[in-house]
PDB file of C-alpha atoms in Angstrom:
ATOM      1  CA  UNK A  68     -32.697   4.681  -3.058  1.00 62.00           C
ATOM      2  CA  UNK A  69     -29.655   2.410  -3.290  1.00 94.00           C
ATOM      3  CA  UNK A  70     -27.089   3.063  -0.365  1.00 96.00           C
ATOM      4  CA  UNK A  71     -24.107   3.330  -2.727  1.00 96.00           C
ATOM      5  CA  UNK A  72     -26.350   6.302  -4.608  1.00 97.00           C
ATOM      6  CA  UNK A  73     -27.192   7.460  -1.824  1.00 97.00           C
ATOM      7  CA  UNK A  74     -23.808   8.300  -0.345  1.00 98.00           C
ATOM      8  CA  UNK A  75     -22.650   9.742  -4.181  1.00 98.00           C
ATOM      9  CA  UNK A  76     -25.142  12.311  -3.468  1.00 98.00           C
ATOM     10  CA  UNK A  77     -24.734  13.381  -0.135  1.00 98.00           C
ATOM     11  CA  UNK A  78     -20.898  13.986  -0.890  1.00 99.00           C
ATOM     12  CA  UNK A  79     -21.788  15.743  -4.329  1.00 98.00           C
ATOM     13  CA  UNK A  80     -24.030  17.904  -1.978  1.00 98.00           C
ATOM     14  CA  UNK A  81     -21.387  18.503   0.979  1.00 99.00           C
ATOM     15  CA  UNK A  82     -19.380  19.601  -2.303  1.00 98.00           C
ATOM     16  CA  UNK A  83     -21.827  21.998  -3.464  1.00 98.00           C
ATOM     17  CA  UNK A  84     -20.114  25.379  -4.121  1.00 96.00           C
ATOM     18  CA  UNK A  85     -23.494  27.036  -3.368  1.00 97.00           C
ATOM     19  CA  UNK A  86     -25.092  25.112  -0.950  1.00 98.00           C
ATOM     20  CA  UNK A  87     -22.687  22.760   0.664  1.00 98.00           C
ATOM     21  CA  UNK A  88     -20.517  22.491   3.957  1.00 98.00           C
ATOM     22  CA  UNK A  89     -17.646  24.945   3.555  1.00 97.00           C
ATOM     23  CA  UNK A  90     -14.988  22.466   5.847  1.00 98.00           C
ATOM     24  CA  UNK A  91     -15.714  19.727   3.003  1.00 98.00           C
ATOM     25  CA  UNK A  92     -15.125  22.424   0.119  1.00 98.00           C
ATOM     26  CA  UNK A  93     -11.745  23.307   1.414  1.00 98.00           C
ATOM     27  CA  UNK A  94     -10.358  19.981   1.297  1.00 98.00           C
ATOM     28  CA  UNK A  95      -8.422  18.742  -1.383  1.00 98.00           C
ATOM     29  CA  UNK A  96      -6.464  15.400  -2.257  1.00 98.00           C
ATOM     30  CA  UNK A  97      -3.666  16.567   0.100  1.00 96.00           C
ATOM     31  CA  UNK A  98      -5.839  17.575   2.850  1.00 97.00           C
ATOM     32  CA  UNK A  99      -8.101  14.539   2.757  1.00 98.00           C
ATOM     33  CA  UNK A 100      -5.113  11.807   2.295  1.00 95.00           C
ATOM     34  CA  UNK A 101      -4.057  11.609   5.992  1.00 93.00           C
ATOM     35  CA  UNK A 102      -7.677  11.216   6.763  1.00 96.00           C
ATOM     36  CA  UNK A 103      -7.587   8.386   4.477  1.00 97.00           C
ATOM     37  CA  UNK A 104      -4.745   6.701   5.898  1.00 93.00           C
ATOM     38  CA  UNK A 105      -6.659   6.886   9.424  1.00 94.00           C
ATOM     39  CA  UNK A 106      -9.365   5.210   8.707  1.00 97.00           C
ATOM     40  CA  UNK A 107      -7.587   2.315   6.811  1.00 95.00           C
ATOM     41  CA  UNK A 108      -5.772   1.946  10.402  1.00 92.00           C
ATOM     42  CA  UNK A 109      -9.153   2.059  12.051  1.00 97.00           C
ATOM     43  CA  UNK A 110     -10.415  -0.506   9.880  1.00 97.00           C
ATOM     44  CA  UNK A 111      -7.436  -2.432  10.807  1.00 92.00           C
ATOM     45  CA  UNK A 112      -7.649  -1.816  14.561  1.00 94.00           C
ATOM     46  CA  UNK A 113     -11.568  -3.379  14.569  1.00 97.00           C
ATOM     47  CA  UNK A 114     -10.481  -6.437  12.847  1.00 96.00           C
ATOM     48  CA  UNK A 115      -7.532  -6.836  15.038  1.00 90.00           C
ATOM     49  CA  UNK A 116     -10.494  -6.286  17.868  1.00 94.00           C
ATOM     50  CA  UNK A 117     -12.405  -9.027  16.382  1.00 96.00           C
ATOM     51  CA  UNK A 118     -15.110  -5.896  16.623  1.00 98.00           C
ATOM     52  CA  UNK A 119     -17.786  -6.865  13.883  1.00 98.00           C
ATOM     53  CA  UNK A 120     -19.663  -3.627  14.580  1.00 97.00           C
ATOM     54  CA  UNK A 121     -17.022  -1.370  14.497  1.00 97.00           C
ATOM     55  CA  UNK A 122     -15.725  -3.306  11.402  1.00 98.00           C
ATOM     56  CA  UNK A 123     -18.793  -2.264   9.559  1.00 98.00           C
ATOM     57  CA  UNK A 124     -18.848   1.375  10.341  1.00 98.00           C
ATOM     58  CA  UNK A 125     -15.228   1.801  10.148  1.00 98.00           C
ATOM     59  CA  UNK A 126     -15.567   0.358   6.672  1.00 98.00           C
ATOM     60  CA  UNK A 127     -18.369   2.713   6.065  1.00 98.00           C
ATOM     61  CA  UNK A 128     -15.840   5.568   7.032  1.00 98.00           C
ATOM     62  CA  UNK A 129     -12.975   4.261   4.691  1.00 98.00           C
ATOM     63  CA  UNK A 130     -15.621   3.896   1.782  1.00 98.00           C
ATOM     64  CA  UNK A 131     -16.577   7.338   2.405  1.00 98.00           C
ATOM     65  CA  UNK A 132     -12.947   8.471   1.797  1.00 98.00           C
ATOM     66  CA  UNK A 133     -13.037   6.806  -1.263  1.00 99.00           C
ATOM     67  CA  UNK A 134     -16.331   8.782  -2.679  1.00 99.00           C
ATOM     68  CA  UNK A 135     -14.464  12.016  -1.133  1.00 99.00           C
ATOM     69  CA  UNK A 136     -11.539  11.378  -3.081  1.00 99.00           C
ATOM     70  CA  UNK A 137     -13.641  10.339  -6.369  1.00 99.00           C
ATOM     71  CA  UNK A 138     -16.095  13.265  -6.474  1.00 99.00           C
ATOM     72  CA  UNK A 139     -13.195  15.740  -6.545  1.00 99.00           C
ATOM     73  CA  UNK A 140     -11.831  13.985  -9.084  1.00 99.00           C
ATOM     74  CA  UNK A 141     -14.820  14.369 -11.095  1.00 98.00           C
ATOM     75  CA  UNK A 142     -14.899  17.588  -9.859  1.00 98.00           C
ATOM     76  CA  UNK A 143     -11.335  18.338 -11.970  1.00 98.00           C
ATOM     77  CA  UNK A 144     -12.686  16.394 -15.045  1.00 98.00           C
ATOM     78  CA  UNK A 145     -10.370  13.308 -14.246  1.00 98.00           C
ATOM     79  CA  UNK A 146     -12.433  10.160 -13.583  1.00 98.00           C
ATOM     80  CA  UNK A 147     -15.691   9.299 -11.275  1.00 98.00           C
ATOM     81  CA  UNK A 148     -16.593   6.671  -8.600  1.00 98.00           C
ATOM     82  CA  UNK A 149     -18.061   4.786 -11.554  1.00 98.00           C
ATOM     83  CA  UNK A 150     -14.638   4.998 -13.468  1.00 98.00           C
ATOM     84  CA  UNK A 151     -13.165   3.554 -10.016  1.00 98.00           C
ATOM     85  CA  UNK A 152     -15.400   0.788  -9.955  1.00 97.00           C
ATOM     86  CA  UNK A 153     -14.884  -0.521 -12.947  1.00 97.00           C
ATOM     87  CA  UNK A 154     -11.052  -0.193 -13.005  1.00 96.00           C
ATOM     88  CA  UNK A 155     -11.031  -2.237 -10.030  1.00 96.00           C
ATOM     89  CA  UNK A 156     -13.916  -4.916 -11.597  1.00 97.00           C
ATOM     90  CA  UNK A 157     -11.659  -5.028 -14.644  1.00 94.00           C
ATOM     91  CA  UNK A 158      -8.268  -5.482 -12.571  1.00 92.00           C
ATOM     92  CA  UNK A 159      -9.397  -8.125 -10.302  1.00 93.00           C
ATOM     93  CA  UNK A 160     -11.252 -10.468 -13.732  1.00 92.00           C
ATOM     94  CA  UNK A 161      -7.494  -9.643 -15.519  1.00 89.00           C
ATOM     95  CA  UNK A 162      -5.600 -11.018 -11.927  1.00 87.00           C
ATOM     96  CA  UNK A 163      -8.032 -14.423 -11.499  1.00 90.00           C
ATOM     97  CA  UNK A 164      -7.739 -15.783 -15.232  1.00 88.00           C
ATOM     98  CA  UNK A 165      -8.553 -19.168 -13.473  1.00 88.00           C
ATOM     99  CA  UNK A 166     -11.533 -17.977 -12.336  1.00 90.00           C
ATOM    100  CA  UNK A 167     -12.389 -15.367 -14.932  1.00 90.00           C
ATOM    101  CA  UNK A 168     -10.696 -16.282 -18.306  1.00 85.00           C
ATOM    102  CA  UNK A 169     -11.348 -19.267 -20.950  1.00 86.00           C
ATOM    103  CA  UNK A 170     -12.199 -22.535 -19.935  1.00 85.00           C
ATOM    104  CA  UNK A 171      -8.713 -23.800 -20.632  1.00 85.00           C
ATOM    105  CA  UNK A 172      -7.580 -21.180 -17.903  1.00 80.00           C
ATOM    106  CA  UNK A 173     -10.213 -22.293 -15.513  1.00 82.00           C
ATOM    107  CA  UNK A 174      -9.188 -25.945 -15.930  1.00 82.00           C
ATOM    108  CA  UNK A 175      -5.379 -25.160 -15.780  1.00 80.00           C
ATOM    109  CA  UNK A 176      -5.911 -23.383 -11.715  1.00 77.00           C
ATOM    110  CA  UNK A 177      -4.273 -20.749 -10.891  1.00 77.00           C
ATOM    111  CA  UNK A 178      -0.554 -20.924 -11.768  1.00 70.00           C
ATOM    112  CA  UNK A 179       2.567 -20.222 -10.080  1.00 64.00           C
ATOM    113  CA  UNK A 180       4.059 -16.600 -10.568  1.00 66.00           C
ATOM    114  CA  UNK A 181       1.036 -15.693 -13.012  1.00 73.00           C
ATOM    115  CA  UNK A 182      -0.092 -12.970 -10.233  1.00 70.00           C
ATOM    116  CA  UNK A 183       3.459 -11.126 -10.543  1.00 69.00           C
ATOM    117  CA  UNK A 184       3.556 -11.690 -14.604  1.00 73.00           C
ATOM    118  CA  UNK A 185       0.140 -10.284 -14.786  1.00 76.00           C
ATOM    119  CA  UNK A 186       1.204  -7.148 -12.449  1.00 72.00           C
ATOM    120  CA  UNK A 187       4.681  -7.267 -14.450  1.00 70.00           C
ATOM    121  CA  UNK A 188       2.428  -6.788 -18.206  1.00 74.00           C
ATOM    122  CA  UNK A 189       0.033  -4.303 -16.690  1.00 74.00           C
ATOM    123  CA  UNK A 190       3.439  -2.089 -15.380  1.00 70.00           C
ATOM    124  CA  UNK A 191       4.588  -2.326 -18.688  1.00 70.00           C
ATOM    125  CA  UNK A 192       1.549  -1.403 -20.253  1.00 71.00           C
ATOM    126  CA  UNK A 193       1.891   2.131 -17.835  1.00 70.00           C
ATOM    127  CA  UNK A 194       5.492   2.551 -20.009  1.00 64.00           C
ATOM    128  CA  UNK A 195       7.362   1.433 -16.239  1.00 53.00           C
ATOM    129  CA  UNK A 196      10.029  -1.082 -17.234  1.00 48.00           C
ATOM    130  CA  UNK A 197       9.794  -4.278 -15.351  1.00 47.00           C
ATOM    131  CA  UNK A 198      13.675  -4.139 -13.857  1.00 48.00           C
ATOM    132  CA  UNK A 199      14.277  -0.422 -14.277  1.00 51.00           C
ATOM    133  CA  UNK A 200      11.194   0.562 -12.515  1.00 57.00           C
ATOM    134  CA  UNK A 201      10.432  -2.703 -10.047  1.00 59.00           C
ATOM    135  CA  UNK A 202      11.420  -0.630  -6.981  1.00 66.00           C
ATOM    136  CA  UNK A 203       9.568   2.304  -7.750  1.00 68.00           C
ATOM    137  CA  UNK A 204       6.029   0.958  -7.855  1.00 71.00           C
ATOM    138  CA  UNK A 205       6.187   0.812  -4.035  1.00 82.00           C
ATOM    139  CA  UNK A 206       4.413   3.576  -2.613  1.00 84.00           C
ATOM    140  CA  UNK A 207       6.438   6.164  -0.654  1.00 86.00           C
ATOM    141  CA  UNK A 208       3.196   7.048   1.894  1.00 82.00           C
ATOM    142  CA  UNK A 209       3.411   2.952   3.007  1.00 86.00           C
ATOM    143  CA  UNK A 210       4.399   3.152   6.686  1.00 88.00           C
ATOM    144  CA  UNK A 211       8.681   2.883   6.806  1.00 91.00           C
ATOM    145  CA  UNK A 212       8.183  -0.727   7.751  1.00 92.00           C
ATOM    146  CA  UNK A 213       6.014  -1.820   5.205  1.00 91.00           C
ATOM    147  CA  UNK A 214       7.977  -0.236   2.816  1.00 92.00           C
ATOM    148  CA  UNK A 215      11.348  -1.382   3.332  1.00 94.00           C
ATOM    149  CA  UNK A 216       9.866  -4.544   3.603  1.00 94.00           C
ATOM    150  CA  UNK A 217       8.090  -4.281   0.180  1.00 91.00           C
ATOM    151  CA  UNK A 218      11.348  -2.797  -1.475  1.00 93.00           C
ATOM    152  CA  UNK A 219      13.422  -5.792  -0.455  1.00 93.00           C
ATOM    153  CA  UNK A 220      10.413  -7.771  -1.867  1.00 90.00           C
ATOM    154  CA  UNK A 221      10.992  -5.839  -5.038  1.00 87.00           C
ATOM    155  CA  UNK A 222      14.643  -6.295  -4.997  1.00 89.00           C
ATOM    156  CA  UNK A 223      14.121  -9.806  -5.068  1.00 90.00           C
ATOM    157  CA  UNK A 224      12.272 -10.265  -8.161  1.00 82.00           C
ATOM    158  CA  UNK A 225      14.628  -8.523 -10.004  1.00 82.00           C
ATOM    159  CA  UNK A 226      17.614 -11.072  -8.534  1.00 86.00           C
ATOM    160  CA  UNK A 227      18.992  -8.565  -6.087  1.00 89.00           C
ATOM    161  CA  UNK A 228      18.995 -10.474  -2.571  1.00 93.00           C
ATOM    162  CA  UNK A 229      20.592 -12.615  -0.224  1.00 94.00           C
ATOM    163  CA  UNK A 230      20.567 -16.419  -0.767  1.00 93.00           C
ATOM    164  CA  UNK A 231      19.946 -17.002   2.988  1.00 93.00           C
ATOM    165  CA  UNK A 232      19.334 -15.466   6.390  1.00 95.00           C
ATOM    166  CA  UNK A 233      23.399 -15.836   7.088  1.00 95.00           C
ATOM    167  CA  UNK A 234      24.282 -12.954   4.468  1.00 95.00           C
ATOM    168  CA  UNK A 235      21.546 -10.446   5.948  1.00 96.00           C
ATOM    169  CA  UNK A 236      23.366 -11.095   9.281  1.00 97.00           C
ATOM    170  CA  UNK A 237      26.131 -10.344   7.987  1.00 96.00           C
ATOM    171  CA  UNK A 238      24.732  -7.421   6.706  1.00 96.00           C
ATOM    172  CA  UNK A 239      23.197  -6.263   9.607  1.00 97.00           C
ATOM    173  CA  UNK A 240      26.611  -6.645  11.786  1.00 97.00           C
ATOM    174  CA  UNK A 241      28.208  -4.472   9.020  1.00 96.00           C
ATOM    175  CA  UNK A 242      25.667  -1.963   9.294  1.00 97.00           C
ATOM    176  CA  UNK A 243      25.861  -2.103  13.056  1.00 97.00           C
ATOM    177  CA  UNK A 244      29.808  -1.401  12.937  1.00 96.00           C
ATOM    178  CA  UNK A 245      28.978   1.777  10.687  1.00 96.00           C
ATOM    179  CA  UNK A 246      26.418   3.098  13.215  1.00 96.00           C
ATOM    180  CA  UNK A 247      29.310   2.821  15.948  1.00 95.00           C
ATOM    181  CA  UNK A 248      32.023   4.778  13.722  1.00 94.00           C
ATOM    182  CA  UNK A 249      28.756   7.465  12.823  1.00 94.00           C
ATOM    183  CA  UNK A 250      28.383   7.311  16.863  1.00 94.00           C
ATOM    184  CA  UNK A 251      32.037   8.931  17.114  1.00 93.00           C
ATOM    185  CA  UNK A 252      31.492  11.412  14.897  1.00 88.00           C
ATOM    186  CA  UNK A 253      28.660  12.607  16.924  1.00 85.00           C
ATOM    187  CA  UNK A 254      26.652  13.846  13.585  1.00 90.00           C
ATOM    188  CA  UNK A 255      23.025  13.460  13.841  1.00 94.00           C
ATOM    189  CA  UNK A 256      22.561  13.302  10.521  1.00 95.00           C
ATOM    190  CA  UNK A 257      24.992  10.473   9.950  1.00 94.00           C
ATOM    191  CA  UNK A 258      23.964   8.239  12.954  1.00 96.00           C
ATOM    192  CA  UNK A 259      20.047   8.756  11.686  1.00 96.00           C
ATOM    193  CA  UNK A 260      21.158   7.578   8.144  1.00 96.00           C
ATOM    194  CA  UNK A 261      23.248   4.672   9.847  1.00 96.00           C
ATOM    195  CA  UNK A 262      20.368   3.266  11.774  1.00 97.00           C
ATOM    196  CA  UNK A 263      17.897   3.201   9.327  1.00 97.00           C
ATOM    197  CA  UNK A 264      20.048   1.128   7.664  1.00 97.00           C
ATOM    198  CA  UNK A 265      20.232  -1.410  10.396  1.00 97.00           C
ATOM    199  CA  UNK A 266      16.443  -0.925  10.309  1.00 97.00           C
ATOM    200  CA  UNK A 267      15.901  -1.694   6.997  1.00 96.00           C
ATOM    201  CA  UNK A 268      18.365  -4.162   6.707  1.00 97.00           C
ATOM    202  CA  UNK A 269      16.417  -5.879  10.032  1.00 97.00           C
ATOM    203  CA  UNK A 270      13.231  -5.636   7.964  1.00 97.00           C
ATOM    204  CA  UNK A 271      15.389  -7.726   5.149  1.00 96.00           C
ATOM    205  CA  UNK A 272      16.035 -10.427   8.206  1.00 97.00           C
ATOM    206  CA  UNK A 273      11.966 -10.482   8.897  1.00 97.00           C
ATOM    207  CA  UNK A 274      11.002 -11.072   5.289  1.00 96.00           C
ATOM    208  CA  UNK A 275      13.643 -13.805   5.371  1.00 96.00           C
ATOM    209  CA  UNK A 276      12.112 -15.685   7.965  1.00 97.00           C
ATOM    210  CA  UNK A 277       8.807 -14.937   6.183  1.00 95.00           C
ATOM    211  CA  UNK A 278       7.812 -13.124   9.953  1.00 96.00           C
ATOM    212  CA  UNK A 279       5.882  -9.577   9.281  1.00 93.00           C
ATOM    213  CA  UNK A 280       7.937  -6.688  11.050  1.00 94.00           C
ATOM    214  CA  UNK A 281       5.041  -4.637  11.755  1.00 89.00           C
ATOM    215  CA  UNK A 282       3.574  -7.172  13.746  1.00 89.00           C
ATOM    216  CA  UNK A 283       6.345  -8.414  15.061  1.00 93.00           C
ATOM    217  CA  UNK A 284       6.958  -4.776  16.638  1.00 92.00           C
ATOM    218  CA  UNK A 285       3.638  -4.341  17.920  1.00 86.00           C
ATOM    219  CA  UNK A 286       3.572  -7.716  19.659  1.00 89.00           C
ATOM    220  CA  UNK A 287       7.151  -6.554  21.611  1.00 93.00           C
ATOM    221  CA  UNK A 288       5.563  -2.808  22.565  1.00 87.00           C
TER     222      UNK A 288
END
């Protein structure tokens, strides 16, 4: 039997209201999401181990996530693992048009900016307006880091930046002065929303200097 099958089966039967594993039918997209996330760090973690072994189970775990979260999908009448598959065949063939597409597009390489143009055309085919929507696309479960630095990413693209490191510094001393006055105050509220400004606008100083913040932090812990 082929693996992929295999697997389908095994979580349609773990899903079985009559027969299955009762922790399994509990779960629901909610439930299983933080599960999710976990792995995806776990895959990270062996590859950051240079851990082939683990690599390959850990991916097994992460691809079982995905079945999880596909078979109660089909479960609700919404799409299957086959529907996920294909999206995914279809996206990547519509992102490589100079691999995928005519022979004109194969001869012309892969151009500058077509990646973002291509992402750009497929938001607005969702109805998402490419200025009016550019920041919302980011994912609000993306750890805080990886999201402020995707925002300013965003930001960006749609013209809304700093021209050079020297106006983020500024920035950053600004925000630093408002976390002193919040300081004074002594409201926790207001010296929380202070410093994750300085964070984020730190995160804006990283992306600058094209170095990644996450690892960036976890080489200084």
């Amino acid at each position: 039997m082929d693996s992929i099958q295999k697997l389908l089966e095994i979580m349609a039967d773990l899903r079985n209201k009559e027969t299955g594993c009762s922790w399994d039918l509990e779960q629901d997209f909610s439930s299983v999401a933080p599960y999710t996330v976990e792995e995806a760090y776990e895959v990270a973690d062996a590859i950051a181990r240079n851990d082939l072994d683990g690599l390959r189970d850990e991916l097994g775990d992460l691809l079982f996530q995905v079945v999880f979260h596909a078979q109660m999908a089909e479960e609700e009448g919404a799409f299957n693992f086959e529907d996920v598959a294909a999206a995914i065949c279809d996206k990547m063939v519509r992102r490589h048009p100079h691999v995928f597409g005519t022979k004109e597009q194969r001869a012309a390489g892969p151009a500058k900016g077509a990646w973002e143009q291509i992402k750009a055309a497929e938001r607005a085919e969702q109805n998402l307006a490419d200025d009016g929507s550019a920041l919302d696309g980011v994912a609000n479960a993306l750890p805080a880091l990886k999201r402020a630095e995707k925002l300013g990413n965003r930001a960006s693209r749609v013209g809304f930046d700093w021209p050079d490191t020297q106006g983020v510094r500024a920035k950053i001393s600004e925000e630093l002065a408002e976390l002193s006055a919040a300081e004074c105050s002594a409201n926790d509220q207001q010296i929380a929303d202070e410093l994750g400004d300085v964070l984020f606008s730190v995160v804006n100083l990283a992306r600058h200097l094209s170095v990644d913040p996450e690892q960036a932090l976890a080489q200084a812990n």
